Coordinates of C-alpha atoms and ligand atoms in Angstrom, one line a residue:
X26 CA 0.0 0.0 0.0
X27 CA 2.9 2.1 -0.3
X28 CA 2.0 4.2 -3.3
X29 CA -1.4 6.2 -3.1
X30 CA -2.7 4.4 -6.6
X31 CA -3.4 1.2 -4.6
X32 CA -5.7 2.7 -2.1
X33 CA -8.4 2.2 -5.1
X34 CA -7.9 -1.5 -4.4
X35 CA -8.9 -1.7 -0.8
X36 CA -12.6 -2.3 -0.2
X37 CA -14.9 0.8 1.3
X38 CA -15.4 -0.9 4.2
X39 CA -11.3 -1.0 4.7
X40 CA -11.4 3.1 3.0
X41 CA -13.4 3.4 6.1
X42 CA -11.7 2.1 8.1
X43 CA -8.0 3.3 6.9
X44 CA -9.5 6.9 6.8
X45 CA -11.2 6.3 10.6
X46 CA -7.1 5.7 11.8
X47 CA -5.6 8.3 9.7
X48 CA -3.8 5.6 7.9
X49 CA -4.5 8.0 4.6
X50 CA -6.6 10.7 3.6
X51 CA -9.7 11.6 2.0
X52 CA -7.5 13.4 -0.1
X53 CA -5.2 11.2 -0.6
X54 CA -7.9 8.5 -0.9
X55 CA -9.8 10.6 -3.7
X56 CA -6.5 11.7 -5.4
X57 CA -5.8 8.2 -6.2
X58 CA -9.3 7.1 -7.5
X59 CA -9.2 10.6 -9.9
X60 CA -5.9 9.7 -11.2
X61 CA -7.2 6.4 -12.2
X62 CA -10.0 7.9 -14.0
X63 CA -7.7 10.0 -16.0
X64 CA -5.9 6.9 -17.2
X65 CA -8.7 4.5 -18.0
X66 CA -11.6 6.8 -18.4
X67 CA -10.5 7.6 -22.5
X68 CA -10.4 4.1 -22.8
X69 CA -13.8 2.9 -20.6
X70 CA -16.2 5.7 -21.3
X71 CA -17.7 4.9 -17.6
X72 CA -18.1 8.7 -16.5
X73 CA -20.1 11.5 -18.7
X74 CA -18.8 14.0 -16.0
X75 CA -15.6 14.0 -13.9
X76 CA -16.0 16.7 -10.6
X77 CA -12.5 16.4 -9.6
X78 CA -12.6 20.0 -8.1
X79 CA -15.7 19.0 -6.1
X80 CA -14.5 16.2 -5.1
X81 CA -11.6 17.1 -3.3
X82 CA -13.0 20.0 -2.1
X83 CA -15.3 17.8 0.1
X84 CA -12.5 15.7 0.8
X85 CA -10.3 18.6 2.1
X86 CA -13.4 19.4 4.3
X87 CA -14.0 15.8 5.7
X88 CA -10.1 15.6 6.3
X89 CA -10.0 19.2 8.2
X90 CA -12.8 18.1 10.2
X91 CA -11.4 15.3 11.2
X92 CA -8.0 16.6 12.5
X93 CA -10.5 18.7 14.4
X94 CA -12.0 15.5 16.1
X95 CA -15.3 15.9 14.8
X96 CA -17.6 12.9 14.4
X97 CA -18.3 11.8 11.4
X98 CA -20.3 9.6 9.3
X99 CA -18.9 5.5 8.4
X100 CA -18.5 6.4 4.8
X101 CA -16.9 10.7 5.3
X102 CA -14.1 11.1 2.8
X103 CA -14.9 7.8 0.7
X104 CA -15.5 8.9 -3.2
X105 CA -19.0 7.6 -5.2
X106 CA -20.2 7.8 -8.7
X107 CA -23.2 9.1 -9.5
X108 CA -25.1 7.6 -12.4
X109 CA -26.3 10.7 -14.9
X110 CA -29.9 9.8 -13.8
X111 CA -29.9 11.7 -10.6
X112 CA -30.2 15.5 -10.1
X113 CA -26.7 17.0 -9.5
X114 CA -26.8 20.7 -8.8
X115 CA -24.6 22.4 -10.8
X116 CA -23.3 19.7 -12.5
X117 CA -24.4 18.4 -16.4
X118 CA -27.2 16.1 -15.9
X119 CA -27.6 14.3 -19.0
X120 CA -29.3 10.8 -18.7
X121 CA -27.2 9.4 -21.5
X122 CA -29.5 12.1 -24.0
X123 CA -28.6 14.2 -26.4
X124 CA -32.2 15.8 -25.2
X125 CA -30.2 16.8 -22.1
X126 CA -26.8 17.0 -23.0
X127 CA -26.7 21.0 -21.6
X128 CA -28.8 20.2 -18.7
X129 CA -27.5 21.7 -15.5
X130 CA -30.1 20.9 -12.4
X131 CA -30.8 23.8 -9.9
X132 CA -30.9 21.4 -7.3
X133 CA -30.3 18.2 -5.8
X134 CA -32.0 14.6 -5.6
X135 CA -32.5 13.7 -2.5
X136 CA -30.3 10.4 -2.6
X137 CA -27.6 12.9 -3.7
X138 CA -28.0 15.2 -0.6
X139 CA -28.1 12.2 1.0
X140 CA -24.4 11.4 -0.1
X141 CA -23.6 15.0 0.5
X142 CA -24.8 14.7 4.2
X143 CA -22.9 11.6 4.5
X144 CA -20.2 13.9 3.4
X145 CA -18.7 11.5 0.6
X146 CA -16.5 13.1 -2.4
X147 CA -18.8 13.1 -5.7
X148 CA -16.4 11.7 -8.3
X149 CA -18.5 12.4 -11.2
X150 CA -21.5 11.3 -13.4
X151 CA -21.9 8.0 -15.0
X152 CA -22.8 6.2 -18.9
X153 CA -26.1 4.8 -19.1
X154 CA -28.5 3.9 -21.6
X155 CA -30.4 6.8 -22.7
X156 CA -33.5 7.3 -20.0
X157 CA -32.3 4.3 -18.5
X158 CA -33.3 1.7 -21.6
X159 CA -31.4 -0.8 -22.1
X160 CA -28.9 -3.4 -21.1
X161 CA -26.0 -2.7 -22.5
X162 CA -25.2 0.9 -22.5
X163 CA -24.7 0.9 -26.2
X164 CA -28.4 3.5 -25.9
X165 CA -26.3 6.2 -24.7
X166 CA -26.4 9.5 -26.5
X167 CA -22.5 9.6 -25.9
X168 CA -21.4 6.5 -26.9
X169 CA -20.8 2.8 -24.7
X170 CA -19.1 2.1 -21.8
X171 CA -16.1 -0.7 -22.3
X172 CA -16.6 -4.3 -20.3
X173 CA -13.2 -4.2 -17.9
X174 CA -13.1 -7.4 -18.4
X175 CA -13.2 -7.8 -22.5
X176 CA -13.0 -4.3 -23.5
X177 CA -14.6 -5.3 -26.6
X178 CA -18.0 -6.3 -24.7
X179 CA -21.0 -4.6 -23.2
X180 CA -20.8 -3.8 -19.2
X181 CA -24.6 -4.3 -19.0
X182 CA -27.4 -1.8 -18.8
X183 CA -28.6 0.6 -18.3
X184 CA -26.1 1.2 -15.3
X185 CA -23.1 0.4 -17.2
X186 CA -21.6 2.9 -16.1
X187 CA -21.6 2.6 -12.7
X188 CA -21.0 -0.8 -12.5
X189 CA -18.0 -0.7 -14.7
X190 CA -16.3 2.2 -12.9
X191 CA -16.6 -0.1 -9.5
X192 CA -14.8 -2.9 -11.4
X193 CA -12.4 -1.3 -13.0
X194 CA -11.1 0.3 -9.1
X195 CA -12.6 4.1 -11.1
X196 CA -14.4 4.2 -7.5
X197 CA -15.3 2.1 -4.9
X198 CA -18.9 3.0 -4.9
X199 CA -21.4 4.2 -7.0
X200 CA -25.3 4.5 -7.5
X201 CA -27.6 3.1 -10.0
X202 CA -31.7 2.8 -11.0
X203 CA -33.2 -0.3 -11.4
X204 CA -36.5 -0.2 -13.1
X205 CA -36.1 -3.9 -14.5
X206 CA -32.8 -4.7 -13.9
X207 CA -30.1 -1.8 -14.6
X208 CA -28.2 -2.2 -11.5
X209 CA -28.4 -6.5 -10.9
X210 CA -28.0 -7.5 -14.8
X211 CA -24.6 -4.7 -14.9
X212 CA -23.5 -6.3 -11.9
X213 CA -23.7 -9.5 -13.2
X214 CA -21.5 -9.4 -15.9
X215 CA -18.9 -6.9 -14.1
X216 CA -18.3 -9.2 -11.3
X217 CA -19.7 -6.3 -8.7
X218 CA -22.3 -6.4 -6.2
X219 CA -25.7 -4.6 -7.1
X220 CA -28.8 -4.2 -5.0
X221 CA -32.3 -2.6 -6.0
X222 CA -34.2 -2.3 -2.5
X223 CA -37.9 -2.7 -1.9
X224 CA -40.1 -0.1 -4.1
X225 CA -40.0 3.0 -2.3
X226 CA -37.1 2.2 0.3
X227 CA -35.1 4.3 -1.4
X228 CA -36.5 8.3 -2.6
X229 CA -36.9 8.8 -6.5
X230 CA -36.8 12.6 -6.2
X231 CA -35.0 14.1 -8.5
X232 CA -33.9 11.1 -10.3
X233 CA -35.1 11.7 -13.9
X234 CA -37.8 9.1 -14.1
X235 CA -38.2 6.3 -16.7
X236 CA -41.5 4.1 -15.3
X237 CA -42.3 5.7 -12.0
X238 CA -44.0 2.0 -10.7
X239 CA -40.6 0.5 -11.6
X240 CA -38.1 2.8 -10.8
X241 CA -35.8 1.9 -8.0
X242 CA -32.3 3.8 -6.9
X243 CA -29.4 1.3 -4.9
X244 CA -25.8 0.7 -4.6
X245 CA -23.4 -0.9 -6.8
X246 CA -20.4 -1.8 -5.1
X247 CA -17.5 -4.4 -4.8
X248 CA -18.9 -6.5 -2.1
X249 CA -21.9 -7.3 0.1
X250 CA -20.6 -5.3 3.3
X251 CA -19.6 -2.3 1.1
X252 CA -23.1 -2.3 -0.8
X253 CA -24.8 -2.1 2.7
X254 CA -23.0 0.7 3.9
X255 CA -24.2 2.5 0.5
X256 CA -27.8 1.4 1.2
X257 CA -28.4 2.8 4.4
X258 CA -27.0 5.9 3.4
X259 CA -29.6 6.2 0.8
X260 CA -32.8 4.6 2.3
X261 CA -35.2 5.8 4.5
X262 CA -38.4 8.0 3.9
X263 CA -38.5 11.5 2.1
X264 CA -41.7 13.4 2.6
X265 CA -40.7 14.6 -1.5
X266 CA -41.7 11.6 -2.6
X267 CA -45.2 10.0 -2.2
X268 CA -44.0 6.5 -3.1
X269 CA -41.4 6.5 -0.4
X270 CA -42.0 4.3 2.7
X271 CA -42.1 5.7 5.9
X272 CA -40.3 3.1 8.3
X273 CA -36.7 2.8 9.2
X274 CA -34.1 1.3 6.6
X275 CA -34.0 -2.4 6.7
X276 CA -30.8 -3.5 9.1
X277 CA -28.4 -3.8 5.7
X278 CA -25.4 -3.6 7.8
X279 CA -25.8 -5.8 10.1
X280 CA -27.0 -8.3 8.4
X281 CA -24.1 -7.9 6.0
X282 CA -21.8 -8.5 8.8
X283 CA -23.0 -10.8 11.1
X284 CA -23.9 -14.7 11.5
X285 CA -22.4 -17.0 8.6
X286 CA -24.8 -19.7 9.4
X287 CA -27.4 -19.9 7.1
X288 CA -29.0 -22.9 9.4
X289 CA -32.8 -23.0 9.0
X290 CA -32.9 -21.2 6.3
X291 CA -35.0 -22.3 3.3
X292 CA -33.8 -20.8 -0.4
X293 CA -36.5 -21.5 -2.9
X294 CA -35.4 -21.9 -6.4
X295 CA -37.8 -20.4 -9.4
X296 CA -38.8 -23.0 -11.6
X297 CA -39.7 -20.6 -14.3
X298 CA -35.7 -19.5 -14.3
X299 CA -33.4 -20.9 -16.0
X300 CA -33.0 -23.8 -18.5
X301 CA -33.5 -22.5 -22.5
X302 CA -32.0 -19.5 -23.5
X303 CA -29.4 -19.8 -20.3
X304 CA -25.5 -20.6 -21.3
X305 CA -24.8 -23.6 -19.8
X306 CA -21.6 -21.9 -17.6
X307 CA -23.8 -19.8 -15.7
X308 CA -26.4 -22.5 -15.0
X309 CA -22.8 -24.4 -13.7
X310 CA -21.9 -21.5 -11.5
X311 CA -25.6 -21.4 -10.0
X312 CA -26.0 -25.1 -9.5
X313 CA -22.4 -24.6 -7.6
X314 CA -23.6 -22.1 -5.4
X315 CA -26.8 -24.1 -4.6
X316 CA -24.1 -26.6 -2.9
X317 CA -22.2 -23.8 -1.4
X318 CA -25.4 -22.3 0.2
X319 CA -26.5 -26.5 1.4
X320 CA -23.2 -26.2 3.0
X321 CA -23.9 -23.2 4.9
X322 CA -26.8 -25.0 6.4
X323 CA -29.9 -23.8 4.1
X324 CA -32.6 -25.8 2.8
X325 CA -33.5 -25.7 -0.9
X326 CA -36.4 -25.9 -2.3
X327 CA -38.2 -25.7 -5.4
X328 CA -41.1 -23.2 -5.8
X329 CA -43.3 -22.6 -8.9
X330 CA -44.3 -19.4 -9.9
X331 CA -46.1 -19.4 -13.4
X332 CA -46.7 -15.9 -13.8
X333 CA -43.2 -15.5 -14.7
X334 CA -43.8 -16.1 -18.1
X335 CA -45.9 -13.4 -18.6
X336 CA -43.7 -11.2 -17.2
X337 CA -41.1 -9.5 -19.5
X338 CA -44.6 -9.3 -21.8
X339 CA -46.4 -7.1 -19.3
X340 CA -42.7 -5.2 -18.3
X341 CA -43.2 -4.4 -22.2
X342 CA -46.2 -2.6 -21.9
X343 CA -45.9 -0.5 -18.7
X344 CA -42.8 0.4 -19.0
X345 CA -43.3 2.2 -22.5
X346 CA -46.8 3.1 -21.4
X347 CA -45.2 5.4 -18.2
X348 CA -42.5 6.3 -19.9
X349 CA -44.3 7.6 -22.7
X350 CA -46.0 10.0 -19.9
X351 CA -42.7 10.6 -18.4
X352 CA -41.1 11.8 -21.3
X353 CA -43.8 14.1 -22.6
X354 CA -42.3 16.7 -20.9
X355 CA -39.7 16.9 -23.2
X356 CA -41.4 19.4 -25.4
X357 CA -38.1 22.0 -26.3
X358 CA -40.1 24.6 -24.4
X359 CA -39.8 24.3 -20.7
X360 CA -36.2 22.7 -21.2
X361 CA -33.9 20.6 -22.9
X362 CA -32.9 20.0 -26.6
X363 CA -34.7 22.3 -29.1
X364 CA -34.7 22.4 -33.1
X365 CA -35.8 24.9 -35.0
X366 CA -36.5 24.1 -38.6
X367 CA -36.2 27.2 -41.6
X368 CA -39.1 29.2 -41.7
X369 CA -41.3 30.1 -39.0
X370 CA -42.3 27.0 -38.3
X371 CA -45.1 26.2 -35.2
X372 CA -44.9 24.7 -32.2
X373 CA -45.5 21.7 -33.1
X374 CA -43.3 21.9 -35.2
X375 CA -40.0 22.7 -33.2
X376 CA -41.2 20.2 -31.2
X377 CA -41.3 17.5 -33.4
X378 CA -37.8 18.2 -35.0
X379 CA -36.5 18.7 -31.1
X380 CA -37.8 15.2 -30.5
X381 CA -37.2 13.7 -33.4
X382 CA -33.2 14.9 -33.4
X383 CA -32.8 14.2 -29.7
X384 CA -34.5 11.3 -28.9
X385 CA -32.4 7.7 -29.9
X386 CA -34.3 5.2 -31.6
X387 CA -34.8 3.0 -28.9
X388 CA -36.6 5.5 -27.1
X389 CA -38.6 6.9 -29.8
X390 CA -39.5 3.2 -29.9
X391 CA -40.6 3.1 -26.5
X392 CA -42.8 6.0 -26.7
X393 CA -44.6 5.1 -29.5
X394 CA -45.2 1.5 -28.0
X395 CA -46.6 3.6 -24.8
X396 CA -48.6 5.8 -26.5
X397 CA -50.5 3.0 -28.5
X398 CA -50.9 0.8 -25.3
X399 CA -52.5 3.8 -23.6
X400 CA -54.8 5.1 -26.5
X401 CA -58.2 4.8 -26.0
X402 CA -59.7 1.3 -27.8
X403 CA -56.3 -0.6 -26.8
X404 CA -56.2 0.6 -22.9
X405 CA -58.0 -2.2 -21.7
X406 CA -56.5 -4.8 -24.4
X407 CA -52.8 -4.1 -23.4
X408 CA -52.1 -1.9 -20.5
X409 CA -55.0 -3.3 -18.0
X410 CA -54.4 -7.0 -19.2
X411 CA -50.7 -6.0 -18.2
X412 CA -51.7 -4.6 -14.6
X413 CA -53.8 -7.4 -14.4
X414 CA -50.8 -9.6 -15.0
X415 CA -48.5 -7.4 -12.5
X416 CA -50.9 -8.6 -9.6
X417 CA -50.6 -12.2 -10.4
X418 CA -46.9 -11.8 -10.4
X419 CA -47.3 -10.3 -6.7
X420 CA -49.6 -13.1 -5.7
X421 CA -47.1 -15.5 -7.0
X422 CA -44.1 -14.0 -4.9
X423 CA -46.3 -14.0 -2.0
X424 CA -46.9 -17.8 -2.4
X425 CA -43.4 -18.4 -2.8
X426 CA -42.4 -16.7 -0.1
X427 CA -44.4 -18.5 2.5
X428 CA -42.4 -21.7 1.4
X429 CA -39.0 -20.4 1.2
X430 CA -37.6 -17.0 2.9
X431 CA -35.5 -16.2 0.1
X432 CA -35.8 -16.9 -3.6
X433 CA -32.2 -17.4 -5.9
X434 CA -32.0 -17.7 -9.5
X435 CA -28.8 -16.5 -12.4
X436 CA -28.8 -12.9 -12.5
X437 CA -29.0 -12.9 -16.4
X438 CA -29.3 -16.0 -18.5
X439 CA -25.3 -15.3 -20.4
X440 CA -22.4 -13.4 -19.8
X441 CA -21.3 -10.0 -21.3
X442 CA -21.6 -10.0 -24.9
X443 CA -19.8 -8.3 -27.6
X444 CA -20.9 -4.6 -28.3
X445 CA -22.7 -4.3 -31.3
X446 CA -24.3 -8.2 -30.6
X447 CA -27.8 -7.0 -30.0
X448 CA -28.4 -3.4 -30.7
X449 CA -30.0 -4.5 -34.0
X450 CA -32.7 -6.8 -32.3
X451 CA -34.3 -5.0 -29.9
X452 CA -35.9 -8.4 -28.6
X453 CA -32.7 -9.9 -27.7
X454 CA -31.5 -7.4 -25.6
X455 CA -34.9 -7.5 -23.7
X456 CA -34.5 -10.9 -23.1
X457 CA -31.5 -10.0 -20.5
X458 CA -33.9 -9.1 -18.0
X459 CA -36.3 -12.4 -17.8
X460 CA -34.9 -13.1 -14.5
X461 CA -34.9 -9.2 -12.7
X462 CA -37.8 -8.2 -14.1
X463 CA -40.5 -9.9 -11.8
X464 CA -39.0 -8.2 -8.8
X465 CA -39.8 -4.8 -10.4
X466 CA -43.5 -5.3 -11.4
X467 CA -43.8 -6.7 -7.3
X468 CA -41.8 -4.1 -5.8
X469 CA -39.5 -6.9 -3.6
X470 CA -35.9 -6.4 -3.5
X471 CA -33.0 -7.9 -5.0
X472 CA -29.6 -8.5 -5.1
X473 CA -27.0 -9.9 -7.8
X474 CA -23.7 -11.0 -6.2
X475 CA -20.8 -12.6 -8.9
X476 CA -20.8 -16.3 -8.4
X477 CA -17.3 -17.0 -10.0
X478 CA -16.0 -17.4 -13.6
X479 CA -18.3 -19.1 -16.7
X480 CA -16.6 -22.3 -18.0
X481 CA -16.6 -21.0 -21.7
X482 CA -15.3 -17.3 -21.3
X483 CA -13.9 -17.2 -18.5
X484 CA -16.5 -14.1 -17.7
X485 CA -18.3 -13.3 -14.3
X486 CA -21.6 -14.5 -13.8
X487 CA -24.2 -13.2 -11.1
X488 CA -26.4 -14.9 -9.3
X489 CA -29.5 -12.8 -7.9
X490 CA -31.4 -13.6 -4.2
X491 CA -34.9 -12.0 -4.1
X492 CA -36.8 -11.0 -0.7
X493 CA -40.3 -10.6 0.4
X494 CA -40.7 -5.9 0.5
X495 CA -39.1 -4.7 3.5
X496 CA -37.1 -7.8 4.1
X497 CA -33.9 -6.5 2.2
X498 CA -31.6 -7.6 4.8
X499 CA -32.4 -11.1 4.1
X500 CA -30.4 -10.1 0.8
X501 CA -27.6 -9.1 2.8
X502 CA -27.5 -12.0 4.8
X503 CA -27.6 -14.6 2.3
X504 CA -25.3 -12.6 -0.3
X505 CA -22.2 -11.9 2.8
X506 CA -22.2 -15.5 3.7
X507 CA -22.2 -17.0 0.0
X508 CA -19.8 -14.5 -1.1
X509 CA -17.7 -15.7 1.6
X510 CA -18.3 -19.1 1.2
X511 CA -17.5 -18.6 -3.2
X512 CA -14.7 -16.7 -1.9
X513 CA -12.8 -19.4 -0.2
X514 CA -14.0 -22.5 -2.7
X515 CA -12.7 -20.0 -5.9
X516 CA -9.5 -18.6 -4.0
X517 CA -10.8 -15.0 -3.6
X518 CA -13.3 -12.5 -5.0
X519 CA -14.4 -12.9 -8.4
X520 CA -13.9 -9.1 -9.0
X521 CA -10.6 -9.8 -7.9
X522 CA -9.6 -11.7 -10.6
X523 CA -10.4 -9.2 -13.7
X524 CA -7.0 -8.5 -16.1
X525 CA -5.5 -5.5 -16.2
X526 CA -6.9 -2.4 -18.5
X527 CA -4.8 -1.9 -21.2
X528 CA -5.4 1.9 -22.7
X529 CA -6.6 2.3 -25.4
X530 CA -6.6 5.7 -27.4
Ligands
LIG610 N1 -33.0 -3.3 -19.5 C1 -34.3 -3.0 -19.0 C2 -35.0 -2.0 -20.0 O1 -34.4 -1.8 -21.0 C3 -34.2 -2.4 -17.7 C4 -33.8 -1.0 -17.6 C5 -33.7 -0.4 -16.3 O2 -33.7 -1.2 -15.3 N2 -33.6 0.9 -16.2 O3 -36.0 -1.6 -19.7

């Protein structure tokens, strides 16, 4: 640990920790993790927006205070990323669109004051898919983020950009939305850790919405502990949003940390998950980790819940249906990207060129898909059969969960694939989601944790636990002792074993 680069490979439970006994500083600490992005960020494309100023400003302030004995929060003076869905203030907010590429919020989310009261250094902004659609990050307006493990593959989506920044040491933590899986399915195939808590655990103000019913804001991270500390730092009610819950955070951190001993505990295994369409190395890895979590003392069991199959075809229609809603707002009046064609053309008009110039085709698809599933003579057919089909997705969780406590299936049914693989069948990249997008349309949590190295590629694989709403410490639980338990069987973490960047110009 001699030189200050290698403090980005210490976890931010040991950054904590180091920063806690003056081992380092914030400075130092955020120096290091800056310095990185300057190298690898040309090649990775992870961050829109780098704050170094801002950053170290905060960290100067954390370290001052803490000379001066102050008390501070677990996580003062470690850096995050931000992904370019939330409210900054002052800082580009872009959403991976060209609609907002000049977009500079007059205030902050609340999850971001949130980080600014736990007085951690903002590194910067993150790549996504544009408004959050996708699963691959190839949708962004600005062009995709790099795999750090196959630089020539996709780092998942829509929160590639977080989840590849954690990988590749850019930062140790970083936020992400999940509105179907864009903080689990990156996760996944990054080898990280990625968490979307129960609906309305964590506050959605401010983050620039995609399907309000869906939309979930959690921690991507390195491992379970670290993930947990970023979780309770978000959570908890906020009276500006009307979805948010009003009870205490679920006890993340210490379930993260305490009993191994999973004795008692029954994991139920989703029939409906798995099998056609899955490569065969992941289904290894998860079959592995079924043993691993026998040997921790758990019962498995097999549960049944037939819904399942409907659900990536209702996910289809609400999604598009709110986001067409959502996104009417971008009119080139109010704010964000406007065209003017020659003459003096109407409103209408500007509008239509603004939209049509700054919307990618992905969402243009969305919102036309929306807008036909909501128009009157087709409501009832697709977007009330699809709400219809959302209940009796939460009526099977609820019987699953009275015969197991928590529920495990593969994150995503491959690892990453090349970029360029999908973007030209829009129906094969949706199919990335089968396994997280039940947990959206119930509103239970999840969690992906990497469950080692597929057979084939030698890529990371995720495998994701699911727990009843409010229950997200069961996640933690179950995803600290099985990534200790991988851990030992596969001779250390599987984020550990990613190669080296090489730069690339
Ligand atoms: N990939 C999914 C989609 O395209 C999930 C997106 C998300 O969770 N934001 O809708």
């Amino acid at each position: 640990m001699s030189s200050p680069t290698d403090l980005t490979r210490l976890t931010a439970v040991q950054m904590a920790d180091g920063l806690a006994a003056a081992e380092f500083t914030s400075v130092e600490l955020t120096q290091a993790h800056l310095d990185r992005i300057e190298r690898l960020n040309g090649t990775l494309n992870a961050f829109l927006l780098v704050d170094a100023e801002g950053a170290l400003a905060t960290a100067r302030e954390v370290d001052a205070a803490r000379e001066a004995g102050e008390d501070l929060p677990r996580l003062a003076g470690v850096p995050v990323a931000v992904k370019d869905i939330a409210c900054t203030q002052g800082l580009t907010t872009t959403a991976g669109s060209k609609m907002l590429a000049d977009f500079v919020p007059p205030y902050d989310a609340t999850i971001v004051t949130r980080l600014r009261d736990a007085r951690m250094p903002i590194l910067g902004k993150t790549n996504m898919d544009e408004f959050a659609m996708g699963s691959s990050t190839e949708h962004s307006a600005f062009g995709p983020t790099r795999n750090p493990w196959d630089l020539d593959r996709i780092p998942g989506g829509s929160g590639g950009g977080s989840s590849a920044a954690v990988a590749a040491y850019l930062a140790p933590l970083a936020i992400g939305s999940d509105t179907g899986g864009s903080i689990r399915q990156p996760a996944a195939v990054t080898g990280t850790v990625g968490t979307k808590p129960t609906y309305g655990g964590v506050s959605r103000y401010g983050v620039i919405a995609l399907a309000s019913s869906l939309d979930q804001i959690g921690p991507c991270a390195r491992t379970v502990a670290d993930a947990a500390l970023l979780h309770e730092v978000l959570g908890g009610h906020d009276p500006m949003d009307s979805t948010s819950i009003d009870a205490p955070v679920p006890p993340v951190v210490a379930a993260a940390t305490g009993t191994r001993d999973l004795t008692g505990l029954k994991v139920g295994v989703v029939t409906e998950i798995g099998g056609e369409g899955f490569q065969a190395g992941v289904l290894d890895l998860f079959n592995d980790a079924l043993d691993q979590l026998r040997e921790l003392g758990a019962e498995i069991v097999e549960v049944s819940c037939p819904h399942f199959a409907y659900a990536m075809a209702a996910y289809y229609l609400i999604l598009p249906s709110e986001a067409s809603s959502n996104l009417a707002r971008y009119d080139a009046m109010r704010y964000g990207h406007r065209s003017t064609p020659e003459g003096s053309p109407s409103a209408e008009q500007v509008m239509a060129a603004s939209r049509d110039d700054a919307f990618g085709d992905e969402v243009k698809r969305r919102i036309i898909l929306g807008t036909y599933a909501l128009s009157s003579g087709y409501y009832d057919a697709y977007y009330g059969q699809a709400q219809k089909v959302r209940t009796l997705i939460a009526r099977d969780f609820e019987a699953a969960f009275e015969q197991a406590d928590v529920l495990v299936s593969p994150t995503a049914p491959t690892t990453a694939f090349k970029i360029g693989d999908k973007t030209e069948d829009p129906m094969a990249m949706y199919l990335n989601d089968i396994a997280t997008i039940p947990a959206n349309l119930a509103g239970v949590p999840g969690m992906s944790i990497p469950s080692g190295l597929a057979a084939e590629d030698g890529l990371p694989a995720g495998l994701q636990i699911l727990a009843p709403a409010m229950e997200d410490q069961r996640l933690y639980a179950v995803g600290a002792a099985l990534e200790e338990a991988l851990r030992s069987a596969q001779g250390g973490y599987v984020f550990e074993q990613a190669p080296e960047i090489e730069v690339r110009s």
